[in-house]
Amino acid sequence: MLTEERHQMILNALDGKNAVTLSELCSLLGASASTVRRDLNHLAERGLLIKIHGGAMPCIDKFSFGEQNIEEKSHLYNDEKTAIAKYAASLIEDGDFVFIDAGTTTEKMIDYISAKNVTFVTNAFVHAKKLAQRGFKVFLPAGEIKLTTEAIVGAECVSSLQAYNFTKSFIGANGISLSAGVSTPDRNEASIKAEVIRHSMNAYILSDHSKFDQITSVTFTDLDKVIIITDKLSDKKYLTAANIKEVM
């Protein structure tokens, strides 16, 4: 049997199923385990399936390359974002040195922070104003303003953040996927998020359920490098790959 034929049979076997085992595929293809493993590796590298222990599962991720602006995002999943924001805010303690990313869910956090002796760094100028109005010490990094997300971005921003060591960081995302990790459409924003995670004792991703099984242009961290706070998972497969807190 040709390699291409085996690959198509594997994909056909996954159609409509949650997973298939290695032994099932060996029997179906009349091939050795080592051959099927090579096939699975190849298909996984092409993003056509997800290789798991003892078999494979279908890749149901949706690719998205556009990005909504802040105004459009602010009308989506408000109850879910509020629940996520409340829980995230409860994690901030007196004495923390915290990074808060730009975004609608991270902005909601600010109203629910009860700790007092906290210093913040944020790349969102709207967040900085709200934090300062609440009496917190706030630092803004240098950089270029991106109006669609109301964020400060660019190489200067990344450089400004390299000197900091955060006790906690709260970061937004556009896509969460088993195959592609945590992603965002903008390379400049991805660089900032990745830099912050490298300099954080605890890095939290704040994402409602709609961001799961989504892939956007640039991956900025792996699932096992962060803690994800979401409203409710529709697919529990993520619980084996990431530390996830559901708040609804």
Short mmCIF file of C-alpha atoms in Angstrom, two decimals:
data_model
loop_
_atom_site.label_atom_id
_atom_site.label_comp_id
_atom_site.label_asym_id
_atom_site.label_seq_id
_atom_site.Cartn_x
_atom_site.Cartn_y
_atom_site.Cartn_z
CA MET A 1 0.00 0.00 0.00
CA LEU A 2 1.29 3.47 -0.88
CA THR A 3 2.09 5.91 1.92
CA GLU A 4 -0.50 8.38 0.63
CA GLU A 5 -3.15 5.66 0.72
CA ARG A 6 -2.33 4.80 4.34
CA HIS A 7 -2.50 8.46 5.29
CA GLN A 8 -5.92 8.88 3.72
CA MET A 9 -7.20 5.72 5.42
CA ILE A 10 -6.01 7.01 8.78
CA LEU A 11 -7.81 10.33 8.26
CA ASN A 12 -10.93 8.47 7.11
CA ALA A 13 -10.79 6.31 10.25
CA LEU A 14 -10.74 9.45 12.41
CA ASP A 15 -13.70 11.02 10.66
CA GLY A 16 -16.59 11.25 13.12
CA LYS A 17 -14.63 9.67 15.99
CA ASN A 18 -13.04 11.11 19.12
CA ALA A 19 -9.93 8.95 18.69
CA VAL A 20 -8.52 5.77 17.19
CA THR A 21 -5.95 3.48 18.79
CA LEU A 22 -2.64 2.40 17.33
CA SER A 23 -3.76 -1.24 17.35
CA GLU A 24 -6.95 -0.35 15.46
CA LEU A 25 -4.93 1.42 12.79
CA CYS A 26 -2.42 -1.44 12.51
CA SER A 27 -5.27 -3.87 11.92
CA LEU A 28 -7.01 -1.56 9.45
CA LEU A 29 -3.87 -0.88 7.43
CA GLY A 30 -2.21 -4.25 7.78
CA ALA A 31 0.94 -2.37 8.81
CA SER A 32 3.41 -2.60 11.66
CA ALA A 33 3.21 -0.33 14.71
CA SER A 34 6.44 1.42 13.71
CA THR A 35 5.03 2.21 10.25
CA VAL A 36 1.79 3.57 11.67
CA ARG A 37 3.69 5.67 14.21
CA ARG A 38 5.71 7.22 11.36
CA ASP A 39 2.48 7.93 9.51
CA LEU A 40 0.95 9.56 12.59
CA ASN A 41 4.05 11.68 13.14
CA HIS A 42 3.93 12.88 9.55
CA LEU A 43 0.21 13.71 9.66
CA ALA A 44 0.61 15.47 13.03
CA GLU A 45 3.44 17.61 11.63
CA ARG A 46 1.11 18.68 8.81
CA GLY A 47 -1.58 19.60 11.36
CA LEU A 48 -4.01 16.97 10.05
CA LEU A 49 -4.41 15.09 13.33
CA ILE A 50 -3.25 15.16 16.94
CA LYS A 51 -1.00 12.32 18.04
CA ILE A 52 -1.80 11.02 21.53
CA HIS A 53 -0.44 8.19 23.65
CA GLY A 54 -1.47 4.93 21.96
CA GLY A 55 -3.18 6.47 18.95
CA ALA A 56 -4.51 9.70 17.44
CA MET A 57 -7.42 12.12 17.64
CA PRO A 58 -8.85 14.41 14.96
CA CYS A 59 -7.60 17.96 14.65
CA ILE A 60 -10.70 20.11 14.94
CA ASP A 61 -8.94 23.42 15.42
CA LYS A 62 -10.18 26.37 13.42
CA PHE A 63 -7.68 28.77 11.92
CA SER A 64 -8.31 32.48 12.27
CA PHE A 65 -6.05 35.23 10.96
CA GLY A 66 -8.13 38.35 11.55
CA GLU A 67 -8.64 40.25 14.78
CA GLN A 68 -11.59 42.19 16.16
CA ASN A 69 -11.02 45.60 17.70
CA ILE A 70 -11.64 46.41 21.35
CA GLU A 71 -15.11 47.82 20.70
CA GLU A 72 -16.23 44.63 18.93
CA LYS A 73 -14.72 42.37 21.59
CA SER A 74 -16.33 44.30 24.43
CA HIS A 75 -19.81 43.06 23.42
CA LEU A 76 -18.90 39.35 23.42
CA TYR A 77 -19.30 36.86 26.30
CA ASN A 78 -19.67 39.53 28.98
CA ASP A 79 -20.90 37.21 31.74
CA GLU A 80 -18.12 34.73 31.06
CA LYS A 81 -15.45 37.42 30.98
CA THR A 82 -16.72 38.92 34.23
CA ALA A 83 -16.55 35.55 36.00
CA ILE A 84 -13.02 34.99 34.70
CA ALA A 85 -11.98 38.52 35.71
CA LYS A 86 -13.35 38.17 39.25
CA TYR A 87 -11.46 34.94 39.84
CA ALA A 88 -8.25 36.31 38.34
CA ALA A 89 -8.46 39.45 40.51
CA SER A 90 -8.86 37.28 43.62
CA LEU A 91 -5.41 35.77 42.94
CA ILE A 92 -3.64 39.12 43.41
CA GLU A 93 -2.18 39.51 46.90
CA ASP A 94 -0.56 42.31 48.88
CA GLY A 95 3.06 42.70 47.86
CA ASP A 96 2.60 41.30 44.34
CA PHE A 97 4.35 42.79 41.31
CA VAL A 98 1.86 42.17 38.52
CA PHE A 99 1.74 42.47 34.73
CA ILE A 100 -1.70 42.99 33.18
CA ASP A 101 -1.98 42.52 29.43
CA ALA A 102 -4.18 44.57 27.11
CA GLY A 103 -7.64 43.12 26.48
CA THR A 104 -11.29 43.27 27.47
CA THR A 105 -11.16 40.50 30.09
CA THR A 106 -8.01 41.84 31.74
CA GLU A 107 -9.59 45.29 31.89
CA LYS A 108 -12.57 43.85 33.78
CA MET A 109 -10.15 42.51 36.44
CA ILE A 110 -9.30 45.99 37.65
CA ASP A 111 -12.70 46.63 39.24
CA TYR A 112 -12.42 43.48 41.38
CA ILE A 113 -8.89 43.80 42.79
CA SER A 114 -9.13 43.89 46.59
CA ALA A 115 -5.42 43.78 47.48
CA LYS A 116 -3.92 47.18 48.28
CA ASN A 117 -0.12 47.07 48.28
CA VAL A 118 0.37 45.98 44.67
CA THR A 119 2.54 47.41 41.87
CA PHE A 120 1.44 46.97 38.27
CA VAL A 121 3.03 47.03 34.85
CA THR A 122 0.68 47.08 31.87
CA ASN A 123 1.03 47.63 28.14
CA ALA A 124 -2.58 48.89 27.95
CA PHE A 125 -2.88 52.66 28.44
CA VAL A 126 -6.59 52.39 29.35
CA HIS A 127 -5.75 49.80 32.03
CA ALA A 128 -2.96 52.04 33.35
CA LYS A 129 -5.36 54.95 33.83
CA LYS A 130 -7.94 52.79 35.63
CA LEU A 131 -5.30 51.27 37.92
CA ALA A 132 -3.87 54.70 38.75
CA GLN A 133 -7.37 56.02 39.51
CA ARG A 134 -7.72 53.21 42.03
CA GLY A 135 -4.53 54.38 43.76
CA PHE A 136 -2.09 51.72 42.55
CA LYS A 137 1.49 52.37 41.48
CA VAL A 138 1.60 51.73 37.74
CA PHE A 139 4.37 51.52 35.14
CA LEU A 140 3.92 51.75 31.37
CA PRO A 141 6.59 50.29 29.07
CA ALA A 142 7.94 52.24 26.12
CA GLY A 143 6.77 51.44 22.61
CA GLU A 144 4.31 52.08 19.81
CA ILE A 145 0.55 52.37 20.34
CA LYS A 146 -1.65 49.86 18.49
CA LEU A 147 -5.14 51.38 18.40
CA THR A 148 -7.13 48.24 17.52
CA THR A 149 -6.19 46.59 20.82
CA GLU A 150 -5.26 49.79 22.73
CA ALA A 151 -1.90 48.20 23.49
CA ILE A 152 1.71 49.35 23.56
CA VAL A 153 3.76 47.09 21.28
CA GLY A 154 7.08 46.84 19.47
CA ALA A 155 10.73 46.11 20.17
CA GLU A 156 11.02 48.98 22.65
CA CYS A 157 8.18 47.49 24.69
CA VAL A 158 9.82 44.06 24.77
CA SER A 159 13.12 45.65 25.81
CA SER A 160 11.39 47.63 28.59
CA LEU A 161 9.92 44.45 30.04
CA GLN A 162 13.18 42.47 30.18
CA ALA A 163 14.30 44.01 33.47
CA TYR A 164 11.15 43.01 35.37
CA ASN A 165 10.41 39.86 37.38
CA PHE A 166 6.68 39.48 37.95
CA THR A 167 5.09 37.47 40.74
CA LYS A 168 1.97 37.10 38.57
CA SER A 169 0.97 38.01 35.03
CA PHE A 170 -2.47 38.00 33.44
CA ILE A 171 -2.44 37.64 29.68
CA GLY A 172 -5.06 37.53 26.95
CA ALA A 173 -5.12 35.12 23.99
CA ASN A 174 -7.00 34.64 20.74
CA GLY A 175 -6.45 30.92 20.29
CA ILE A 176 -5.88 27.86 22.47
CA SER A 177 -5.13 24.55 20.79
CA LEU A 178 -3.59 21.19 21.64
CA SER A 179 -1.59 21.29 18.42
CA ALA A 180 -0.51 24.96 18.41
CA GLY A 181 -0.52 26.05 22.06
CA VAL A 182 -1.62 29.59 22.94
CA SER A 183 -1.65 32.08 20.07
CA THR A 184 -2.46 35.61 18.94
CA PRO A 185 -2.73 37.15 15.45
CA ASP A 186 -0.09 39.86 15.92
CA ARG A 187 3.64 39.05 16.00
CA ASN A 188 4.46 42.19 18.01
CA GLU A 189 1.92 41.37 20.70
CA ALA A 190 3.05 37.73 20.73
CA SER A 191 6.62 38.87 21.48
CA ILE A 192 5.41 40.89 24.47
CA LYS A 193 3.30 38.07 25.86
CA ALA A 194 6.16 35.57 25.47
CA GLU A 195 8.61 37.93 27.18
CA VAL A 196 6.26 38.50 30.11
CA ILE A 197 5.72 34.75 30.58
CA ARG A 198 9.49 34.21 30.67
CA HIS A 199 9.72 36.76 33.49
CA SER A 200 6.74 35.56 35.57
CA MET A 201 6.63 33.22 38.55
CA ASN A 202 3.00 32.46 37.67
CA ALA A 203 1.54 33.27 34.26
CA TYR A 204 -2.23 33.13 33.77
CA ILE A 205 -4.04 33.07 30.44
CA LEU A 206 -7.53 34.61 30.62
CA SER A 207 -9.73 33.17 27.87
CA ASP A 208 -13.41 32.40 27.54
CA HIS A 209 -14.53 29.10 26.02
CA SER A 210 -14.72 30.49 22.47
CA LYS A 211 -10.91 30.66 22.24
CA PHE A 212 -10.46 26.88 22.56
CA ASP A 213 -9.85 24.80 19.42
CA GLN A 214 -8.75 28.03 17.72
CA ILE A 215 -5.38 28.75 16.11
CA THR A 216 -4.19 32.23 15.17
CA SER A 217 -1.03 33.32 13.40
CA VAL A 218 1.60 33.33 16.15
CA THR A 219 2.08 30.90 19.05
CA PHE A 220 3.54 32.65 22.09
CA THR A 221 3.59 29.86 24.68
CA ASP A 222 2.99 26.15 25.18
CA LEU A 223 0.01 24.95 27.20
CA ASP A 224 2.15 23.51 29.99
CA LYS A 225 3.93 26.82 30.63
CA VAL A 226 0.84 28.68 31.87
CA ILE A 227 -2.32 28.39 33.96
CA ILE A 228 -5.51 28.94 31.96
CA ILE A 229 -8.56 30.57 33.55
CA THR A 230 -11.75 30.05 31.57
CA ASP A 231 -15.50 30.00 32.13
CA LYS A 232 -16.26 26.37 31.23
CA LEU A 233 -14.62 23.78 29.00
CA SER A 234 -16.79 22.11 26.41
CA ASP A 235 -14.08 19.53 25.70
CA LYS A 236 -12.30 18.01 28.69
CA LYS A 237 -9.37 16.82 26.53
CA TYR A 238 -7.53 20.01 27.53
CA LEU A 239 -7.40 18.95 31.19
CA THR A 240 -4.71 16.39 30.40
CA ALA A 241 -2.51 18.92 28.59
CA ALA A 242 -2.84 22.08 30.69
CA ASN A 243 -3.50 23.44 34.16
CA ILE A 244 -7.00 24.87 33.76
CA LYS A 245 -9.34 26.56 36.21
CA GLU A 246 -13.04 26.66 35.26
CA VAL A 247 -15.00 29.41 37.03
CA MET A 248 -18.60 28.80 35.87
#
